[in-house]
Coordinates of N, CA and C in Angstrom, one line a residue:
X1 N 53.1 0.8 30.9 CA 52.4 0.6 32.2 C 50.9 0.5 31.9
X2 N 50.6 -0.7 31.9 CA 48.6 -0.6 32.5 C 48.3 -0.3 33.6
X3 N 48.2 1.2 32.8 CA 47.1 2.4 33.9 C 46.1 1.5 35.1
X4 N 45.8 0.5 34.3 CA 44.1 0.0 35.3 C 44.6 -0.8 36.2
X5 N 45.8 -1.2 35.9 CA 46.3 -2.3 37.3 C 47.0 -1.2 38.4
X6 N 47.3 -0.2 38.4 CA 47.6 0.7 39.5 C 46.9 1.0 40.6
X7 N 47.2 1.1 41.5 CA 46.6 0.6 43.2 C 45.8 3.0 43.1
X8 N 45.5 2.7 44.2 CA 44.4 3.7 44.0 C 45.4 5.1 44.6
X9 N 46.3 4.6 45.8 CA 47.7 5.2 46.1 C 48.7 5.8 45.0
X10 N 48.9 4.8 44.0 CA 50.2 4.8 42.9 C 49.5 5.9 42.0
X11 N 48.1 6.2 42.2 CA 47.2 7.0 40.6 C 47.4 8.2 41.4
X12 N 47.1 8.1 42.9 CA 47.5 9.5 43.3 C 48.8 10.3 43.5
X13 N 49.6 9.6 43.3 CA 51.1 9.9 43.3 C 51.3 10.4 41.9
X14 N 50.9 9.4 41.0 CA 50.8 10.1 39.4 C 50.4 11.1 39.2
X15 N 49.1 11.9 39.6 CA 48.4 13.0 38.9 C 49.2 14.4 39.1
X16 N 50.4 14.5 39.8 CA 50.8 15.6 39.9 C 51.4 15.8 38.0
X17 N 52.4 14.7 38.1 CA 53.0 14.8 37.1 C 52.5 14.7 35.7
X18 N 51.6 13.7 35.8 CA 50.5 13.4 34.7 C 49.8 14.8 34.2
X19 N 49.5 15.6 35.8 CA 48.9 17.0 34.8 C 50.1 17.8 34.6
X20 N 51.3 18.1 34.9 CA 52.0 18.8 34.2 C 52.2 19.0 32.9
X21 N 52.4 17.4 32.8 CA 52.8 17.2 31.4 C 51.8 17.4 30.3
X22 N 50.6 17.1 30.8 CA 48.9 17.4 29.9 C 48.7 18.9 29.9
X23 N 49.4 19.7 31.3 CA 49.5 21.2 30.8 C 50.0 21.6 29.9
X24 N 51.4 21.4 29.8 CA 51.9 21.9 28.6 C 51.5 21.3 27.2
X25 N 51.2 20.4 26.9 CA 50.9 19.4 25.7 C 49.6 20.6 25.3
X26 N 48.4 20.9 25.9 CA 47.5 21.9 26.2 C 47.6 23.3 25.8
X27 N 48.7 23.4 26.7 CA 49.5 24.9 26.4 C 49.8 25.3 24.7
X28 N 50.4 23.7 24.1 CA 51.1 24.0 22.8 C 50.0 23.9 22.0
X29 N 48.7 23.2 22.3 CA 47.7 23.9 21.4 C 48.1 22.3 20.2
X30 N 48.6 21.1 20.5 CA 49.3 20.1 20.2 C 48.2 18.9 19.9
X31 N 47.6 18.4 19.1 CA 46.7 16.9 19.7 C 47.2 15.8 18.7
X32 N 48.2 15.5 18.4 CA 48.5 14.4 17.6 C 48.4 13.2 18.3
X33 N 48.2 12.0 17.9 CA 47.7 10.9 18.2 C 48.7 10.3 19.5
X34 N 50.0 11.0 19.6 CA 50.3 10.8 21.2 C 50.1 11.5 22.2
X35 N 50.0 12.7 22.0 CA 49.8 13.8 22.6 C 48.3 13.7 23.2
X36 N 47.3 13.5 22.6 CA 46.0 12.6 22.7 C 45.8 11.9 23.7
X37 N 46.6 10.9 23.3 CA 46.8 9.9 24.4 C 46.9 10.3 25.7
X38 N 48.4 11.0 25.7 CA 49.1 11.2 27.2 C 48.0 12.4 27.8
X39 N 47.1 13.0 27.2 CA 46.3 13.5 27.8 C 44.9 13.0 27.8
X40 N 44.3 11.9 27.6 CA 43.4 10.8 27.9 C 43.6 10.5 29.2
X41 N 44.7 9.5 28.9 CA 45.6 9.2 30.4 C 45.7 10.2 31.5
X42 N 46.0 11.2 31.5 CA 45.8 12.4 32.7 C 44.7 13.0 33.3
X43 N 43.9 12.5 32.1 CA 42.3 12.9 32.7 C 42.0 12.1 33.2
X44 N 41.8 10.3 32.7 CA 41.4 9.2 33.4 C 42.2 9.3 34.9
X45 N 42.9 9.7 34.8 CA 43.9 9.1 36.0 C 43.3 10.4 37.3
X46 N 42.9 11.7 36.3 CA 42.4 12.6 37.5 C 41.2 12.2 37.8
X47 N 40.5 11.9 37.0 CA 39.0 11.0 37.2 C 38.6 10.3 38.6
X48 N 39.6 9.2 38.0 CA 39.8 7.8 39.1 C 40.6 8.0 40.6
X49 N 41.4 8.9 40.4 CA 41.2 9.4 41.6 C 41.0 10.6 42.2
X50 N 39.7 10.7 41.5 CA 38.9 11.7 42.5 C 39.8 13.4 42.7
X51 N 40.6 13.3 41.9 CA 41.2 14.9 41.9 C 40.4 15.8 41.3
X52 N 38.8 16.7 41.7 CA 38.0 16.9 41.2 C 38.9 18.4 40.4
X53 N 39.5 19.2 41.0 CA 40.1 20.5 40.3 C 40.8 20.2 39.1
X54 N 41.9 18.9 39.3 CA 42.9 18.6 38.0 C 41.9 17.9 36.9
X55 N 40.6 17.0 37.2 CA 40.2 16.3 36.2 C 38.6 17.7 35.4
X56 N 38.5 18.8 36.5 CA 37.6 19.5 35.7 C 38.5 20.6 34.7
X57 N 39.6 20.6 35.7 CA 40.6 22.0 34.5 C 41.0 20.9 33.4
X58 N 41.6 20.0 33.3 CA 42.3 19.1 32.0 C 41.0 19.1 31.2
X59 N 39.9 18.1 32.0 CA 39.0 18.2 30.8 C 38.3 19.4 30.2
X60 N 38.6 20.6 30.7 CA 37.8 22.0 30.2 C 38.5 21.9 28.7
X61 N 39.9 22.4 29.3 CA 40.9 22.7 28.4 C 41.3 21.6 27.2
X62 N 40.9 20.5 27.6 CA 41.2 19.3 26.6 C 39.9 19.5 25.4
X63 N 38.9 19.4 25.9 CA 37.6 19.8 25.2 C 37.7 20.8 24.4
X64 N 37.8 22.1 25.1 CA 38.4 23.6 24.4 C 38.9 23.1 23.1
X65 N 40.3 23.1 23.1 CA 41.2 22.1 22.0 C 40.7 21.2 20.9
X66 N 40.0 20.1 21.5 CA 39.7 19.3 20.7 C 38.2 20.0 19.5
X67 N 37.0 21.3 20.7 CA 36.1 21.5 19.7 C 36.8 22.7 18.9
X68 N 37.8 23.4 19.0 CA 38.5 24.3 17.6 C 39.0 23.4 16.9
X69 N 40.0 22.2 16.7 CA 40.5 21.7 16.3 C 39.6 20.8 15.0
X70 N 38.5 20.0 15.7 CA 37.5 18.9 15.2 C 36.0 19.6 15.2
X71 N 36.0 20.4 15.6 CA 34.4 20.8 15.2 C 33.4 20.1 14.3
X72 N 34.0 20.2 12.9 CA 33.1 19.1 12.1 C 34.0 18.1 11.9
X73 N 33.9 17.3 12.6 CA 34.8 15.9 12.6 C 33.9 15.2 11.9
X74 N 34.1 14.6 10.7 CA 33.1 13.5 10.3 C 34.1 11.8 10.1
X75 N 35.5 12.2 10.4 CA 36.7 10.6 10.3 C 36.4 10.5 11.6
X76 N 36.6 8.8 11.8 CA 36.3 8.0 12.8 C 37.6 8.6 14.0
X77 N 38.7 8.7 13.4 CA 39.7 9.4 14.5 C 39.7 10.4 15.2
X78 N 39.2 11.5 14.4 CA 38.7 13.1 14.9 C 37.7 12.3 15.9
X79 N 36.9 11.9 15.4 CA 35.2 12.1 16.5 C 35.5 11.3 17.4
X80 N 36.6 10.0 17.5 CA 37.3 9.2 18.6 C 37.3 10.9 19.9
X81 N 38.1 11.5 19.7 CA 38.8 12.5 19.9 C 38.0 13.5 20.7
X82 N 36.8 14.1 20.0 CA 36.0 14.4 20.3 C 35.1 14.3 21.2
X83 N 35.2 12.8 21.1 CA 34.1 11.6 22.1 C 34.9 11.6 23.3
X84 N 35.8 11.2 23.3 CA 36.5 11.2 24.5 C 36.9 12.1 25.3
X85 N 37.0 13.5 24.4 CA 36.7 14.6 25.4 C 35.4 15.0 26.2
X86 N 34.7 14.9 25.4 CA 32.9 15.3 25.8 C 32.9 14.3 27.2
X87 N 33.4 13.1 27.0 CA 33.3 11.8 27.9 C 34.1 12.2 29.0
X88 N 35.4 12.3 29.2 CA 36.0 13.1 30.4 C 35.6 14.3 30.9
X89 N 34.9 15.3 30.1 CA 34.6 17.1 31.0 C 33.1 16.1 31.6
X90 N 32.1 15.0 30.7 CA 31.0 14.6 32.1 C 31.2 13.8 33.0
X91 N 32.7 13.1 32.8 CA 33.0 12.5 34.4 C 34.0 13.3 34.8
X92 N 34.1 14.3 34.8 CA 34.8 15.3 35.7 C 33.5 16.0 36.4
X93 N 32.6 16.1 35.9 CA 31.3 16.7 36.0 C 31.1 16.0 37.1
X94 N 30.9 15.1 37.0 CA 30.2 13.8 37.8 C 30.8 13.6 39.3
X95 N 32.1 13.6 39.0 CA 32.8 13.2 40.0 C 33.1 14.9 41.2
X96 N 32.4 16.0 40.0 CA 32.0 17.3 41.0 C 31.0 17.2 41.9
X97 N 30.2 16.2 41.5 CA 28.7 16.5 42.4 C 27.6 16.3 41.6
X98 N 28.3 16.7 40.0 CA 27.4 17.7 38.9 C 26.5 17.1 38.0
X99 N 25.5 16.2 38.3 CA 25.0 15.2 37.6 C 24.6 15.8 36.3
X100 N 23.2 16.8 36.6 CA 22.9 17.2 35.8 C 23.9 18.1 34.6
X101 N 24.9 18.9 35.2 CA 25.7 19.1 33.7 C 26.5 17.7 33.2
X102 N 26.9 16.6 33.9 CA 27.5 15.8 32.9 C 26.7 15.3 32.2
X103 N 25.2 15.0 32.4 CA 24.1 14.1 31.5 C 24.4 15.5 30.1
X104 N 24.7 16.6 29.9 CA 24.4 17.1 28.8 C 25.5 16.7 27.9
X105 N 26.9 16.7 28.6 CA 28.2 16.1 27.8 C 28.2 14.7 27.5
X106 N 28.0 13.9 28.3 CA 27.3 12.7 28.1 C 26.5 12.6 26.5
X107 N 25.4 13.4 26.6 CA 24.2 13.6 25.6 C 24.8 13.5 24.5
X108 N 25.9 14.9 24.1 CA 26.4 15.3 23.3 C 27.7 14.2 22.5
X109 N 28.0 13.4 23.8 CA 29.0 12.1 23.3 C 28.2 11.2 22.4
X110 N 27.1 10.9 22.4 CA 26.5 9.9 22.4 C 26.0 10.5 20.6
X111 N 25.1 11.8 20.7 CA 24.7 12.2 19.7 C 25.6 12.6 18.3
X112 N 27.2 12.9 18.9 CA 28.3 12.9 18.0 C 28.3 12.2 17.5
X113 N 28.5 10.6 18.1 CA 28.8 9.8 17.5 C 28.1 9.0 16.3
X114 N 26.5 9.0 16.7 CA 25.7 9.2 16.3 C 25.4 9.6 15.0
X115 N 26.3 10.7 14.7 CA 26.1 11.4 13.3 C 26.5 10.3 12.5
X116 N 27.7 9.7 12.7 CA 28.6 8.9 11.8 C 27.5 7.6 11.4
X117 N 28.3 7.5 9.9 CA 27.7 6.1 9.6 C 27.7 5.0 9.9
X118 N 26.7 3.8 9.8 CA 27.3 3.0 10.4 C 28.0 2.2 10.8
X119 N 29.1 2.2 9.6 CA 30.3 1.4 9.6 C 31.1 1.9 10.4
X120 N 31.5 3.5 10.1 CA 31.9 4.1 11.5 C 31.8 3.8 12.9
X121 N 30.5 3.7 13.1 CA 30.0 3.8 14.5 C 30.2 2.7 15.0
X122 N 30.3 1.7 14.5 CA 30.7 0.1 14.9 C 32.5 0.1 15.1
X123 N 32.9 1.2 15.0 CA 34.6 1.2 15.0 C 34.8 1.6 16.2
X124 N 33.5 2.4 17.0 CA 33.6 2.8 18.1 C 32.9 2.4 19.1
X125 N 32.5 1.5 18.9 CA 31.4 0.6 19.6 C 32.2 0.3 21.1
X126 N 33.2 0.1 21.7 CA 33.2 0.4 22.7 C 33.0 1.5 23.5
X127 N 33.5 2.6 22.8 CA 33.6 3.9 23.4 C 31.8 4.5 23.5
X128 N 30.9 4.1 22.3 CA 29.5 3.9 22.8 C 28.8 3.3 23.5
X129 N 29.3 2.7 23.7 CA 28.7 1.6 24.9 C 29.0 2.0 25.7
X130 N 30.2 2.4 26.5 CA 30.6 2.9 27.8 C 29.7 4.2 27.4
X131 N 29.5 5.4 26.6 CA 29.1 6.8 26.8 C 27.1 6.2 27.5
X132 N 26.9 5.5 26.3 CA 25.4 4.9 26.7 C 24.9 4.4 28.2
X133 N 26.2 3.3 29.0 CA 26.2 3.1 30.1 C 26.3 4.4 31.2
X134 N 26.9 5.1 31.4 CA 27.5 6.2 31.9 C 26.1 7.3 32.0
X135 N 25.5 7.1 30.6 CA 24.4 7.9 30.6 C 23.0 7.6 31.2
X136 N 23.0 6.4 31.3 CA 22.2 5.5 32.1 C 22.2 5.5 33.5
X137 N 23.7 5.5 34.2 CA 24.1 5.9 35.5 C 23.2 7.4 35.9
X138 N 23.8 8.4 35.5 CA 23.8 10.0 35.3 C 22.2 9.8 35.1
X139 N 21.5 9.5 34.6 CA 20.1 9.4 34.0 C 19.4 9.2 35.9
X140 N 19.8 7.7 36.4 CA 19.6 7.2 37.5 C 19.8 8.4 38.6
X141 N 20.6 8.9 38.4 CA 21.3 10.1 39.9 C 20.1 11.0 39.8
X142 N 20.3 11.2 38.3 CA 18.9 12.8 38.6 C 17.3 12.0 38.5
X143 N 17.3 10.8 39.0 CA 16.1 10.2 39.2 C 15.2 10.1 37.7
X144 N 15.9 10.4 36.9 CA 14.9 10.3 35.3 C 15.0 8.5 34.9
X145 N 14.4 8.0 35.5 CA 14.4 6.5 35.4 C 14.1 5.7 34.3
X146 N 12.7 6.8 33.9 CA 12.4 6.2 32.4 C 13.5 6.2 31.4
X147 N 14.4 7.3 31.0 CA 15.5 7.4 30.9 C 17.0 7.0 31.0
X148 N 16.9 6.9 32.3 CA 18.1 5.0 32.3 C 18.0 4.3 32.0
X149 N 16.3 3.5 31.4 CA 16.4 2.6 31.5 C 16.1 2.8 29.9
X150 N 15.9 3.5 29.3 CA 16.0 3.8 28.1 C 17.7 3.1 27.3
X151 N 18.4 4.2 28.0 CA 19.7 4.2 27.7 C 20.4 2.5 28.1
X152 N 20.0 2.6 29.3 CA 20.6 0.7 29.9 C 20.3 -0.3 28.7
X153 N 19.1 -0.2 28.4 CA 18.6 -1.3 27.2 C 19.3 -1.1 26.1
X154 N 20.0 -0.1 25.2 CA 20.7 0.6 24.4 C 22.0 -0.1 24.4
X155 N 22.1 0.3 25.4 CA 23.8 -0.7 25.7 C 23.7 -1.8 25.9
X156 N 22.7 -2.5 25.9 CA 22.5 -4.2 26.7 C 22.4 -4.6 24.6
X157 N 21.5 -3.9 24.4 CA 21.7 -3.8 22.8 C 23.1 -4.2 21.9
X158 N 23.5 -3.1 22.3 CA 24.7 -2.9 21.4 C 25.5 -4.2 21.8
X159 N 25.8 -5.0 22.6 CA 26.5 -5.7 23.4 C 25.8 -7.4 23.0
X160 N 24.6 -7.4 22.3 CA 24.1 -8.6 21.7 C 24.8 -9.3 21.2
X161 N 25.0 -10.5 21.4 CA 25.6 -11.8 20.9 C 27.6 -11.2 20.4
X162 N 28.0 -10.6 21.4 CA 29.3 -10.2 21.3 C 30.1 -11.1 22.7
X163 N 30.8 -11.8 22.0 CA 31.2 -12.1 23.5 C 32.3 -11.6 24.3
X164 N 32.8 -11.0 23.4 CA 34.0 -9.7 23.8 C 33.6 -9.0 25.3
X165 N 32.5 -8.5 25.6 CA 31.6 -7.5 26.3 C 31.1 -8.7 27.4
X166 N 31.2 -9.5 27.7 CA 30.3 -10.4 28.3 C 30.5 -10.2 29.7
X167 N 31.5 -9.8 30.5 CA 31.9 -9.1 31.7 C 31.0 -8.1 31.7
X168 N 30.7 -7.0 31.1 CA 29.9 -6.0 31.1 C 28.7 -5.7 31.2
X169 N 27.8 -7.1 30.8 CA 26.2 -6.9 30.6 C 25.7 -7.5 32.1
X170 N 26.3 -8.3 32.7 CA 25.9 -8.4 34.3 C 25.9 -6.9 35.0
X171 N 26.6 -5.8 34.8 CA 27.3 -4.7 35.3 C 25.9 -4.0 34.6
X172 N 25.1 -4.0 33.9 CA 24.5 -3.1 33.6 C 23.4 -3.7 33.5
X173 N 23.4 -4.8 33.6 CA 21.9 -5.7 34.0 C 21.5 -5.3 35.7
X174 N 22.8 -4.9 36.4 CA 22.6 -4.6 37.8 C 21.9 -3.3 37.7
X175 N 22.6 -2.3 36.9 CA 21.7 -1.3 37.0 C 20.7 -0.8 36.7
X176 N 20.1 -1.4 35.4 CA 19.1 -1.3 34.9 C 18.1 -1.9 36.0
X177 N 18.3 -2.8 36.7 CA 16.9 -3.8 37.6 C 17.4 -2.9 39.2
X178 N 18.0 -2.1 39.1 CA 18.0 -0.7 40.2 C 17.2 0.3 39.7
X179 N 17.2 0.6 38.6 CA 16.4 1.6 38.2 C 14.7 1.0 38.2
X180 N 14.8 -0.2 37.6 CA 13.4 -0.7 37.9 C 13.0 -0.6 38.8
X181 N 13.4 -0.6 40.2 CA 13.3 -1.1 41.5 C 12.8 0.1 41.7
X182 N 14.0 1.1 42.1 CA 13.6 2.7 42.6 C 12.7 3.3 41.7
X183 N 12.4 3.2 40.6 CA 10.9 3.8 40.0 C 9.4 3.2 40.1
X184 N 9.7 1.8 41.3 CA 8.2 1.1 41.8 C 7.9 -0.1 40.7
X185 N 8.9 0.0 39.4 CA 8.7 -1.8 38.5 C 9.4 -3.0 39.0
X186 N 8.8 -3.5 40.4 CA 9.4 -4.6 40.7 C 9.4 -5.7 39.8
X187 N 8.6 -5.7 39.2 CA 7.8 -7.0 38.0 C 9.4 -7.1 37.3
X188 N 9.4 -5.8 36.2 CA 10.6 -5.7 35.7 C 11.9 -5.9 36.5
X189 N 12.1 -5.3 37.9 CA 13.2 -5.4 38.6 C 13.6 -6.8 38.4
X190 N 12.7 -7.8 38.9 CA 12.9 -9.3 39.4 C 13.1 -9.8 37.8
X191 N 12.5 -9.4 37.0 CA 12.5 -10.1 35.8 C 14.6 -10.2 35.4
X192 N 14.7 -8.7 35.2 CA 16.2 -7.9 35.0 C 16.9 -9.1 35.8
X193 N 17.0 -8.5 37.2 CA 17.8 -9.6 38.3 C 18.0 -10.8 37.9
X194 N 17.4 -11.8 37.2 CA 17.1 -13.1 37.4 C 17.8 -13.2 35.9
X195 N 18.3 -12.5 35.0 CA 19.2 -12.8 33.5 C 20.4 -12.1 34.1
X196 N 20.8 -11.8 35.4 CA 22.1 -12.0 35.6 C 23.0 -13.3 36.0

């Protein structure tokens, strides 16, 4: 099943069962690369639809897990793992109200990945791009503008002459010439606007 083609009804009908099964998987203290998965899946799915209790407990407890397990992760699969935890407990954050604590999980996704070398970090170049975007958002909410727009350019970066991503940089060209806008750089806003 592609999770992302599910109607917004069918994700909420899912998340009962979705977290059951991520409970126990949790419970067993388990993260093997399916196990992983099916609990990615139960987070995003508590995420997206807005089940703020089921996507803050999964992601607590998923995170928990993953920093005993991976703590010094320095393989691209561990710190996958890692990343995508940190990335689910700040949009569970997010989707609490909670800007300022997801900008720190956020922070911490971004700087993880970070550690790795470059060859590494190019293996995860999606999953950095979305943490960079996200952080740019979250940057915007708590009004630190210099800051989003820090981060927006980052990701408009990483996304250079790839055409894979090309759906994407309109989506964050939009944001970035919001942030221009609400911090009083129209100059820049109009400039932004006008390369979508």
């Amino acid at each position: 099943v592609n999770i992302k083609r599910l109607s917004d009804s069918e994700l909420v009908m899912l998340t009962p069962h979705v977290y059951s099964l991520a409970k126990k998987i949790l419970m067993m203290g388990c993260l093997d690369a399916v196990c992983h998965q099916l609990v990615q899946i139960a987070c995003y799915i508590a995420c997206v639809s807005c089940h703020v209790s089921v996507a803050c407990h999964l992601s607590h407890k998923y995170l928990g897990l993953v920093d005993s397990c991976y703590q010094d992760a320095s393989d691209v699969e561990s710190m996958s793992m890692r990343v995508n935890a940190l990335y689910y407990m700040g949009l569970s954050c997010l989707i609490a109200m909670k800007p300022a604590k997801a900008q720190v999980y956020f922070v911490r996704a971004v700087e993880s990945m970070e550690r790795l070398g470059e060859q590494e970090l190019r293996q995860l170049k999606g999953v950095h791009f979305e943490a960079l975007k996200i952080l740019g958002i979250t940057c915007t909410m708590l009004h630190q503008h210099g800051d989003a727009q820090h981060f927006f350019s980052r990701s408009l970066s990483l996304l250079a002459d790839d055409g894979q991503y090309e759906g994407e940089v309109a989506g964050v060209l939009t944001n970035l010439a919001l942030s221009y806008q609400q911090s009083g750089n129209l100059y820049e806003a109009i400039n932004t606007y006008q390369q979508i």
